[in-house]
């Protein structure tokens, strides 16, 4: 057998060679002082490097990792919450428009019941149809009617 | 080495359970491998707080990958590959940013105590010698000497060619031998 290369020496020292190869190396070392010398030197280096131990006892990675994952899983559930929230907002909008409609209905109801139409703010010109509806210009629900009106104009 | 196959079967089973959302399986994996992950990261980066971050990130990645994990690759190799990539990324980040005083001080109070002054000196010299190695030599030698990976396993983990790993290890040990010659003579 020819002399050992550097990698073989390191693999021999760290006991990573298979049994067959290990036996061959040992046989060679018995008859080759040069390789024995190199193995001896490398072995010393191996032991010196081995003195650097690190103390890991104080770390607990498992619990921290699981806590982190559980935290991020719960934030990932937020979009679902917002989706539900959005649905709630829609429900609120519908409820609000019903209340507004009732409000208008009451105002209109007052007119049909023969009450005196409310006064129109003197310093502002009120569109005739607002007055005809008996609503205050710049009053309670006027904006609503105006808005409806402008949007219907856009549609034309 | 003999129980590598048993261990692989066990890890495959743990990954299968993890894919089903069983966090106990992740806990088991983390407890089994955290020392290897931490020691590798610490020896490479010399910073406990960053090594902790890397260890946590490693197991989070394992958790995320559980659903697609294929047991063809040895679990060990796969895990080391994750750690090595995270370490190299961190090293590159560090190279850009200057190290703060706080971090340097935090590093100081770390390694195993209970050693004589002479031994402590040896450890400091070993640490310094390893840290002075070029990045790839340093990584190869840490995997070989401290993580006890064979030269073939180092090739699998780093995905560097056999000739590259061989030459890195040979140069790394030669460099270390040079650097440590002095203290070796003192110890004898
Ligand atoms: Zn020889």
PDB file of C-alpha atoms in Angstrom, chain A residues 5-82:
ATOM      1  CA  UNK A   5      -2.570  11.308   1.850  1.00  0.00           C
ATOM      2  CA  UNK A   6      -3.527  14.149   4.197  1.00  0.00           C
ATOM      3  CA  UNK A   7      -7.250  13.515   4.028  1.00  0.00           C
ATOM      4  CA  UNK A   8      -6.807   9.816   4.762  1.00  0.00           C
ATOM      5  CA  UNK A   9      -4.777  10.708   7.797  1.00  0.00           C
ATOM      6  CA  UNK A  10      -7.504  13.012   9.116  1.00  0.00           C
ATOM      7  CA  UNK A  11     -10.218  10.455   8.394  1.00  0.00           C
ATOM      8  CA  UNK A  12      -8.149   7.788  10.132  1.00  0.00           C
ATOM      9  CA  UNK A  13      -7.588   9.932  13.216  1.00  0.00           C
ATOM     10  CA  UNK A  14     -11.258  10.875  13.446  1.00  0.00           C
ATOM     11  CA  UNK A  15     -12.208   7.226  13.042  1.00  0.00           C
ATOM     12  CA  UNK A  16     -14.270   7.755   9.921  1.00  0.00           C
ATOM     13  CA  UNK A  17     -12.751   5.039   7.741  1.00  0.00           C
ATOM     14  CA  UNK A  18     -14.627   1.792   7.269  1.00  0.00           C
ATOM     15  CA  UNK A  19     -13.226  -1.282   9.025  1.00  0.00           C
ATOM     16  CA  UNK A  20     -11.476  -2.674   5.982  1.00  0.00           C
ATOM     17  CA  UNK A  21      -9.733   0.570   5.104  1.00  0.00           C
ATOM     18  CA  UNK A  22      -8.840   1.171   8.729  1.00  0.00           C
ATOM     19  CA  UNK A  23      -7.089  -2.206   8.926  1.00  0.00           C
ATOM     20  CA  UNK A  24      -5.097  -1.423   5.767  1.00  0.00           C
ATOM     21  CA  UNK A  25      -3.990   1.897   7.202  1.00  0.00           C
ATOM     22  CA  UNK A  26      -2.931   0.331  10.486  1.00  0.00           C
ATOM     23  CA  UNK A  27      -0.940  -2.272   8.609  1.00  0.00           C
ATOM     24  CA  UNK A  28       0.805   0.430   6.616  1.00  0.00           C
ATOM     25  CA  UNK A  29       1.572   2.498   9.706  1.00  0.00           C
ATOM     26  CA  UNK A  30       3.250  -0.478  11.313  1.00  0.00           C
ATOM     27  CA  UNK A  31       5.828  -0.518   8.531  1.00  0.00           C
ATOM     28  CA  UNK A  32       6.128   3.191   7.587  1.00  0.00           C
ATOM     29  CA  UNK A  33       7.747   5.515  10.077  1.00  0.00           C
ATOM     30  CA  UNK A  34       7.142   8.559   7.893  1.00  0.00           C
ATOM     31  CA  UNK A  35       3.352   8.083   7.868  1.00  0.00           C
ATOM     32  CA  UNK A  36       3.399   7.167  11.568  1.00  0.00           C
ATOM     33  CA  UNK A  37       5.114  10.461  12.253  1.00  0.00           C
ATOM     34  CA  UNK A  38       2.504  12.361  10.243  1.00  0.00           C
ATOM     35  CA  UNK A  39      -0.325  10.559  11.995  1.00  0.00           C
ATOM     36  CA  UNK A  40       1.255  11.415  15.337  1.00  0.00           C
ATOM     37  CA  UNK A  41       1.468  15.117  14.438  1.00  0.00           C
ATOM     38  CA  UNK A  42      -2.060  15.252  13.103  1.00  0.00           C
ATOM     39  CA  UNK A  43      -3.338  13.460  16.145  1.00  0.00           C
ATOM     40  CA  UNK A  44      -1.775  16.094  18.408  1.00  0.00           C
ATOM     41  CA  UNK A  45      -3.399  18.818  16.325  1.00  0.00           C
ATOM     42  CA  UNK A  46      -6.741  16.991  16.508  1.00  0.00           C
ATOM     43  CA  UNK A  47      -6.544  16.832  20.308  1.00  0.00           C
ATOM     44  CA  UNK A  48      -5.511  20.459  20.661  1.00  0.00           C
ATOM     45  CA  UNK A  49      -8.436  21.609  18.513  1.00  0.00           C
ATOM     46  CA  UNK A  50     -10.685  19.375  20.584  1.00  0.00           C
ATOM     47  CA  UNK A  51     -10.047  21.450  23.688  1.00  0.00           C
ATOM     48  CA  UNK A  52     -12.387  24.111  22.373  1.00  0.00           C
ATOM     49  CA  UNK A  53     -15.662  22.923  23.807  1.00  0.00           C
ATOM     50  CA  UNK A  54     -18.765  25.058  23.856  1.00  0.00           C
ATOM     51  CA  UNK A  55     -21.270  25.034  26.666  1.00  0.00           C
ATOM     52  CA  UNK A  56     -24.770  24.880  25.273  1.00  0.00           C
ATOM     53  CA  UNK A  57     -26.636  23.774  28.379  1.00  0.00           C
ATOM     54  CA  UNK A  58     -28.281  27.150  29.004  1.00  0.00           C
ATOM     55  CA  UNK A  59     -30.130  27.295  25.695  1.00  0.00           C
ATOM     56  CA  UNK A  60     -33.666  26.104  25.173  1.00  0.00           C
ATOM     57  CA  UNK A  61     -34.431  26.456  21.514  1.00  0.00           C
ATOM     58  CA  UNK A  62     -37.409  24.091  21.292  1.00  0.00           C
ATOM     59  CA  UNK A  63     -39.759  26.094  23.515  1.00  0.00           C
ATOM     60  CA  UNK A  64     -38.803  29.419  21.941  1.00  0.00           C
ATOM     61  CA  UNK A  65     -39.361  28.085  18.437  1.00  0.00           C
ATOM     62  CA  UNK A  66     -42.766  26.665  19.261  1.00  0.00           C
ATOM     63  CA  UNK A  67     -43.817  29.906  20.963  1.00  0.00           C
ATOM     64  CA  UNK A  68     -42.692  31.879  17.889  1.00  0.00           C
ATOM     65  CA  UNK A  69     -44.582  29.618  15.502  1.00  0.00           C
ATOM     66  CA  UNK A  70     -47.754  29.746  17.573  1.00  0.00           C
ATOM     67  CA  UNK A  71     -47.541  33.532  17.704  1.00  0.00           C
ATOM     68  CA  UNK A  72     -47.122  33.860  13.950  1.00  0.00           C
ATOM     69  CA  UNK A  73     -49.923  31.361  13.327  1.00  0.00           C
ATOM     70  CA  UNK A  74     -52.298  33.496  15.405  1.00  0.00           C
ATOM     71  CA  UNK A  75     -51.415  36.666  13.457  1.00  0.00           C
ATOM     72  CA  UNK A  76     -51.956  34.795  10.233  1.00  0.00           C
ATOM     73  CA  UNK A  77     -55.541  34.238  11.389  1.00  0.00           C
ATOM     74  CA  UNK A  78     -56.151  38.012  11.434  1.00  0.00           C
ATOM     75  CA  UNK A  79     -57.219  38.352   7.791  1.00  0.00           C
ATOM     76  CA  UNK A  80     -60.136  36.044   8.601  1.00  0.00           C
ATOM     77  CA  UNK A  81     -61.096  38.346  11.456  1.00  0.00           C
ATOM     78  CA  UNK A  82     -60.985  41.362   9.162  1.00  0.00           C
TER      79      UNK A  82
END
